[in-house]
Coordinates of C-alpha atoms in Angstrom, one line a residue:
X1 CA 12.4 -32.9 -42.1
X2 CA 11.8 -30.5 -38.8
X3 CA 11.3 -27.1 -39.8
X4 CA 13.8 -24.4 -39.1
X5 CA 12.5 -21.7 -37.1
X6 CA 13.2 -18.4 -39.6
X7 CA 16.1 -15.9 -38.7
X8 CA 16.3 -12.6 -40.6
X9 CA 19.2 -10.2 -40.1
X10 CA 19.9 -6.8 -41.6
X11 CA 22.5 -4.1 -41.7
X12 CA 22.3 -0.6 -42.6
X13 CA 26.1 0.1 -43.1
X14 CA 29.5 0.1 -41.2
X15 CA 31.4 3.5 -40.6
X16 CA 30.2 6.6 -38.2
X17 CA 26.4 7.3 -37.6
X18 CA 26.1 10.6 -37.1
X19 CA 24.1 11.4 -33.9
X20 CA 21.1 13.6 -35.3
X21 CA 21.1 10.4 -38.0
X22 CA 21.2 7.4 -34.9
X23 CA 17.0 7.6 -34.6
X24 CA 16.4 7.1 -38.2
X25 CA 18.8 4.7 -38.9
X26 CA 17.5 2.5 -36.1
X27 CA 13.9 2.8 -36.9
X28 CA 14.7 2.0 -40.9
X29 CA 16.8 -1.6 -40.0
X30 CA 13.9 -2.5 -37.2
X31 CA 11.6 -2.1 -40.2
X32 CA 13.4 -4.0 -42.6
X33 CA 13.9 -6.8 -40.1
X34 CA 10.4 -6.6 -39.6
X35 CA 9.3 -6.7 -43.4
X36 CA 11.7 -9.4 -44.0
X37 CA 10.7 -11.4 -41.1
X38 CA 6.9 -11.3 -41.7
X39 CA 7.9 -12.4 -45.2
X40 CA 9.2 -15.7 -43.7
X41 CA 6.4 -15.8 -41.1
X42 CA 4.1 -16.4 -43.7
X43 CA 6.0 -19.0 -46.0
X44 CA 7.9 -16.9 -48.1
X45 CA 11.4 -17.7 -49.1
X46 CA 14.9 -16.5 -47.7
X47 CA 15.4 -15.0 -51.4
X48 CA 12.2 -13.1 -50.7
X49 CA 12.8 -12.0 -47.3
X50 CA 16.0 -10.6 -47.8
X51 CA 15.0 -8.7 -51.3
X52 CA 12.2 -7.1 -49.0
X53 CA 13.9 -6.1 -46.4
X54 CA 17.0 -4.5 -49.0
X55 CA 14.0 -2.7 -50.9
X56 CA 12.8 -1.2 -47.2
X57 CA 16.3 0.1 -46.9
X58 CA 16.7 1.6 -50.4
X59 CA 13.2 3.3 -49.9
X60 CA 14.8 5.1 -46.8
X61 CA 17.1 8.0 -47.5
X62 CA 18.8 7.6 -44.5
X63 CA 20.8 4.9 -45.7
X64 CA 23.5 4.7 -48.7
X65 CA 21.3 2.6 -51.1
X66 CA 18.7 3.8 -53.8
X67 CA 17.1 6.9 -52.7
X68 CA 19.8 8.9 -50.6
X69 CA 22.5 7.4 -52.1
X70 CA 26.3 9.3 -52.4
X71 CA 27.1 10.8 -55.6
X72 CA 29.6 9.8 -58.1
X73 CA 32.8 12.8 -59.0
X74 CA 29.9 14.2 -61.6
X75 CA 27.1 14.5 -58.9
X76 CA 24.9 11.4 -60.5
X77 CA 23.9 8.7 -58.5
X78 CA 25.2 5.0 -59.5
X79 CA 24.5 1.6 -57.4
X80 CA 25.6 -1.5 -57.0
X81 CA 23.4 -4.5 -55.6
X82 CA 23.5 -8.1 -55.6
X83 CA 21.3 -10.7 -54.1
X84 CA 22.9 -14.7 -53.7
X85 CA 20.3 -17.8 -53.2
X86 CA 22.1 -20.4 -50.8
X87 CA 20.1 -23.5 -52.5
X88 CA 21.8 -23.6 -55.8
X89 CA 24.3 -21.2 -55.6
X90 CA 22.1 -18.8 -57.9
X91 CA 23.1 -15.1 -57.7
X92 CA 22.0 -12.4 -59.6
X93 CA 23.7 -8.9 -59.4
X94 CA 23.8 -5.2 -61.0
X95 CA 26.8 -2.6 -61.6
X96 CA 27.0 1.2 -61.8
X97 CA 23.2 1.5 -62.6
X98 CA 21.0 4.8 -62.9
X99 CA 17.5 6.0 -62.7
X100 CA 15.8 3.3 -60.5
X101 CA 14.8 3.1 -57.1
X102 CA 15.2 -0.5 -56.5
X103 CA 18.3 -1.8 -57.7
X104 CA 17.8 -5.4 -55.4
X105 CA 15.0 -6.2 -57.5
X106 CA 16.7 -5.5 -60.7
X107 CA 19.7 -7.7 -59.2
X108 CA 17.1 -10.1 -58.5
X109 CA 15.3 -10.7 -62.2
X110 CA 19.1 -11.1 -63.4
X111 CA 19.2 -14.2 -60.8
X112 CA 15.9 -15.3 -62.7
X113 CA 15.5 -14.6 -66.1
X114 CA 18.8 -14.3 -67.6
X115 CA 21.9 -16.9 -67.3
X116 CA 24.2 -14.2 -66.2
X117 CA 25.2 -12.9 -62.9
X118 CA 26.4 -9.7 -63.2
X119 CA 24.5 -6.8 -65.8
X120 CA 26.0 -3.7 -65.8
X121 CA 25.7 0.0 -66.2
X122 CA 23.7 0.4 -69.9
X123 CA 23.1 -3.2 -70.4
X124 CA 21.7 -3.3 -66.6
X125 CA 19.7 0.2 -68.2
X126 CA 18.4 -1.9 -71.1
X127 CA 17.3 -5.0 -69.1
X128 CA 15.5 -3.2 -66.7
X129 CA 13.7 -1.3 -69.3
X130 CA 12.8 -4.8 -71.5
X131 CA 11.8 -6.5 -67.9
X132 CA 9.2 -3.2 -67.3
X133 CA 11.1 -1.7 -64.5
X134 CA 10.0 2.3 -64.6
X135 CA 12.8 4.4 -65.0
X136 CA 13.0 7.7 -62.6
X137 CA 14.5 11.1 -63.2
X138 CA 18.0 10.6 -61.5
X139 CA 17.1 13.7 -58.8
X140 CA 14.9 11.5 -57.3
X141 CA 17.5 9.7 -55.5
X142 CA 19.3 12.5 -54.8
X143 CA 18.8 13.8 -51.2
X144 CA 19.8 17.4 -50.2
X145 CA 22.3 15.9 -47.9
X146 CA 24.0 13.6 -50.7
X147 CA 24.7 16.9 -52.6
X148 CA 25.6 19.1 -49.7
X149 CA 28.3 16.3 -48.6
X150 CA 29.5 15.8 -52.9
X151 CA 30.1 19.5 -53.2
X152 CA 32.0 19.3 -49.3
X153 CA 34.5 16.9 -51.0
X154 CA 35.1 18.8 -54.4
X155 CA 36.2 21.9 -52.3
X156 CA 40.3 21.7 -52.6
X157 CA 41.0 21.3 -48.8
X158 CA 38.7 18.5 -48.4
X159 CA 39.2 15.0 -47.1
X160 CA 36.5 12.9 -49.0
X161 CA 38.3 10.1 -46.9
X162 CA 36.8 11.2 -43.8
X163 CA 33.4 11.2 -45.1
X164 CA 33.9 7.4 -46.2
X165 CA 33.6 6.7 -42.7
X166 CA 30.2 7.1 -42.7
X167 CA 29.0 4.8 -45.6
X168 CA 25.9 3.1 -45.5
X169 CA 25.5 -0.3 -47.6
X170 CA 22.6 -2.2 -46.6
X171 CA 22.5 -5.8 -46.4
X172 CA 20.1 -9.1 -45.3
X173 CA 20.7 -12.5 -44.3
X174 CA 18.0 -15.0 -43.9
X175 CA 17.1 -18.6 -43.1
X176 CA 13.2 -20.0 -44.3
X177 CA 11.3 -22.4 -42.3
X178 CA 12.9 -24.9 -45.3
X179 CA 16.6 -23.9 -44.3
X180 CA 17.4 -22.3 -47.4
X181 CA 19.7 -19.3 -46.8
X182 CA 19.9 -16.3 -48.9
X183 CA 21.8 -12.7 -48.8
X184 CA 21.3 -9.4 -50.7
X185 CA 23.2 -6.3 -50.5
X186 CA 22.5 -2.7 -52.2
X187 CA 24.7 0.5 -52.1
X188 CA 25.2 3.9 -53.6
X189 CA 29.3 3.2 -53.7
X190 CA 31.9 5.6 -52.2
X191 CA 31.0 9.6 -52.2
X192 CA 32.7 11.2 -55.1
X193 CA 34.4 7.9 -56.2
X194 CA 35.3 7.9 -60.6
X195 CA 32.8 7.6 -63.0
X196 CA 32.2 3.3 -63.3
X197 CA 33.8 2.8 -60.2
X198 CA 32.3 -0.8 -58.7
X199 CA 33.1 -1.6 -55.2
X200 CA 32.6 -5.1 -53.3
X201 CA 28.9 -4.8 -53.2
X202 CA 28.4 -6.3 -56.7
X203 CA 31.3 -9.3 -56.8
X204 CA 30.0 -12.6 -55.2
X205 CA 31.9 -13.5 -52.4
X206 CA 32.8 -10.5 -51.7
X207 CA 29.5 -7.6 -51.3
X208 CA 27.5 -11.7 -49.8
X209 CA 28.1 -14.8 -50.1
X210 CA 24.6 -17.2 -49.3
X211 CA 25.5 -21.0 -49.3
X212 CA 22.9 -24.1 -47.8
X213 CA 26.0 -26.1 -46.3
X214 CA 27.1 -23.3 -44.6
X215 CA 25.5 -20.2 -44.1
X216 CA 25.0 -16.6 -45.5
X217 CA 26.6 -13.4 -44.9
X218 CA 26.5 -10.0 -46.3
X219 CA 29.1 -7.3 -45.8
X220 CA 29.9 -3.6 -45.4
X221 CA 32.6 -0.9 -45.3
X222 CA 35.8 -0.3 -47.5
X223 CA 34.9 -1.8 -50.3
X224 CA 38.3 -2.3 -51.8
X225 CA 39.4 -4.2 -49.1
X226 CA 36.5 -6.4 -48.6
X227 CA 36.9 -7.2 -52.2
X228 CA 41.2 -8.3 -51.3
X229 CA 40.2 -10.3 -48.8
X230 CA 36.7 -11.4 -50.6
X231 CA 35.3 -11.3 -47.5
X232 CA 32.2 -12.6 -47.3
X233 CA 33.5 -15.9 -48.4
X234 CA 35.9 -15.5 -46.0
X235 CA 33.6 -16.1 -43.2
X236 CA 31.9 -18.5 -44.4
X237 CA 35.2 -20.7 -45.2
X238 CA 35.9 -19.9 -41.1
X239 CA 32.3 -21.0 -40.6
X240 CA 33.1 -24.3 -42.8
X241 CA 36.2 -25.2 -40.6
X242 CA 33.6 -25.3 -37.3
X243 CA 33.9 -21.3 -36.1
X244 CA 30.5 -20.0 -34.8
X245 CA 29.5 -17.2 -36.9
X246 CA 30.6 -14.6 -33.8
X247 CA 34.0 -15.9 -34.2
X248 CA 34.1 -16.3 -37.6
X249 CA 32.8 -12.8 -38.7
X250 CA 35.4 -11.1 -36.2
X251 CA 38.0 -13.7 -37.7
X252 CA 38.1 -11.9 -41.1
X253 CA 37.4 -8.8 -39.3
X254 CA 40.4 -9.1 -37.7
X255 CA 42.1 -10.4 -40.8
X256 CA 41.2 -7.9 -43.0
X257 CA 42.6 -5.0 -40.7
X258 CA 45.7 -6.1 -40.1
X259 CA 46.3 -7.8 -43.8
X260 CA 45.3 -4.5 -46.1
X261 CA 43.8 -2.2 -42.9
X262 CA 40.4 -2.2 -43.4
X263 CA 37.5 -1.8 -41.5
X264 CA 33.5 -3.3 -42.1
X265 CA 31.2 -5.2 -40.9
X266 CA 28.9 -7.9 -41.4
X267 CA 25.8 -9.6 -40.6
X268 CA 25.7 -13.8 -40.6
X269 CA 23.8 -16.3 -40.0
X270 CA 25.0 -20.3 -40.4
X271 CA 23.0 -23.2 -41.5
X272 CA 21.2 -23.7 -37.9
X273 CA 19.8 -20.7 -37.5
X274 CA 22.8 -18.7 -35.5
X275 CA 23.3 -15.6 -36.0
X276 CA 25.9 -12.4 -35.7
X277 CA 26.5 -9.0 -36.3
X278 CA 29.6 -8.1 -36.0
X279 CA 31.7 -4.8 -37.0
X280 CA 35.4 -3.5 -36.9
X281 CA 34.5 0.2 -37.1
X282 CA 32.7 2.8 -34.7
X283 CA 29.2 1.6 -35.2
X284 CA 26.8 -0.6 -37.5
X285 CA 23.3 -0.4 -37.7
X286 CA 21.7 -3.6 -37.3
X287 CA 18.6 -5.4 -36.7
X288 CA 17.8 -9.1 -36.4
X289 CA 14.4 -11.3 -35.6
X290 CA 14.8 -14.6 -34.3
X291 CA 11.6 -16.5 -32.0
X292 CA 9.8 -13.7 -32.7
X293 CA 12.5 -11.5 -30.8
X294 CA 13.9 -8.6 -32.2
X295 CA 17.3 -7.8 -31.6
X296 CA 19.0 -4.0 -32.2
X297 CA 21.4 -1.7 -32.1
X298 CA 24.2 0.5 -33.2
X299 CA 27.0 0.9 -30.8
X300 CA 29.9 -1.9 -30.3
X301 CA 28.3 -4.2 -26.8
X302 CA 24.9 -2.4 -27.5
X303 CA 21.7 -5.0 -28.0
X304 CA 18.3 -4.5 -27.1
X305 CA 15.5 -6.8 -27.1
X306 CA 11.6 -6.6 -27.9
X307 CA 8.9 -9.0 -28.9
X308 CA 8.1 -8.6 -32.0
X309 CA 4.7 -7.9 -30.9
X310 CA 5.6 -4.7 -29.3
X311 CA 8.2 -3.6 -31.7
X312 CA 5.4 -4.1 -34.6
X313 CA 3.2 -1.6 -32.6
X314 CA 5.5 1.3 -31.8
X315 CA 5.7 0.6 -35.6
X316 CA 2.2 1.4 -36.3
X317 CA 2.3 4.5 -34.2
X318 CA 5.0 5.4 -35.9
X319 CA 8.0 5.4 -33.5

């Protein structure tokens, strides 16, 4: 069998980056397409790559995932992750859970050692506690901006629809030197959504989708409509009938704004190592490595390109 040359590609969310936010929301996807890509570098799996990359992401509080996550209506903190393994079909996934950091790797042990898919909210709080993960105090994840924007939208006049715009799910997509694919996808939800309320993020096919024959894909943005159109599948059913994954991606894209008007976006890459990253709103933060090139940027058209080499030392001296 000749060995597929590794592809890893991340996203940081769809919606509107604020400026004083672009930097660090370029410099966390670079390093989680870095971390993910030296994972498949040295032998590791798709699943691994694009668990490590997610857990880079929900370590950053820049992004909508595990620490610097939105708040719920109450002012707690409840995510959603799921990560999908394209050999079997094997997907793991968590709902509404509190109090750890990492909610990819909790998605992850569900994928493992239990024969479900899907643990949620307590049961999720009791599995993670019989499967040693340590449970933090939920402040922890709570940034100063997180509360700042929750208390914005509880004032009477406030439009918590215009703060949607700038969500921040994170995603992965990944192919292994074997050509397994894989996808994983964390999020803190909408800001002041209800109590319990799960978006796309956590239903297969619709928050990622990771399948051998075809391809994997992970997805962000309104997660109600990405969960009409199940969106992630989507693409990969466009991908299936011989679309490239540009043309597939802005295929549902397309689709899903003028069927139920909503916008995403969403990272891809098919069963030959091509890859997209696509995105119907104002900007996506995105990263990719591919022939040890890495790929960026954030703006619709924008792309640059470094060796990894370089990029990996402006990394060490910290940006």
């Amino acid at each position: 069998l000749g060995r597929m040359k590794p592809v890893i590609v991340v996203h940081g969310g769809a919606g509107r980056i604020f400026k004083e936010r672009e930097e660090g929301c370029r410099a966390g996807v670079i390093r989680a397409a870095l971390r993910g890509y030296g994972v498949l570098k040295h032998g590791g799996s798709a699943v691994d790559a694009v668990e490590e990359a997610v857990q880079s992401m929900e370590d950053d509080p820049h992004f909508n995932a595990g620490c610097g996550s939105v708040l719920n209506e109450k002012g707690e903190v409840e995510m959603d992750a799921i990560i999908m393994d394209g050999k079997n079909l094997d997907s793991g996934a968590v709902s509404a859970v509190k109090c750890i950091a990492n909610p990819i790797k909790l998605a992850r042990l569900v994928m493992e050692k239990t024969k479900h898919m899907l643990l949620t909210d307590r049961g999720a709080q009791l599995f993670a506690q019989a499967m040693g993960i340590p449970e933090i105090p939920g402040e922890k994840l709570i940034t100063q901006r997180s509360r700042e924007r929750w208390k914005k939208n509880l004032e009477p006049d406030s439009n918590p629809e215009e703060f949607q715009k700038d969500l921040g799910t994170v995603g992965a997509v990944a192919i292994d030197s074997e050509g397994n694919v894989a996808c994983a996808t964390s999020t803190g939800g909408l800001s002041n959504k209800l109590i319990g309320r799960v978006g796309d993020t956590a239903c297969i096919g619709s928050g990622g989708y990771a399948d051998n024959h075809s391809g994997a894909t992970s997805t962000t943005g309104h997660g109600e409509s990405i969960m009409k159109v199940v969106l992630a599948r989507l693409i990969l059913y466009h991908m299936e009938q011989g679309m490239s994954p540009e043309v597939a991606a802005d295929t549902a894209l397309d689709y899903m704004k003028t069927r139920v008007g909503g916008l995403g976006g969403v990272i891809v890459v098919n069963k030959a190592g091509e890859w997209a990253a696509r995105f119907s709103t104002k900007q996506m933060s995105w990263a990719t490595v591919k022939d040890d090139n890495l790929h960026y940027g954030i703006y619709a058209g924008e792309k640059h390109v470094k060796s990894v080499d370089e990029a990996l030392a402006s990394e060490r001296e910290g940006f």
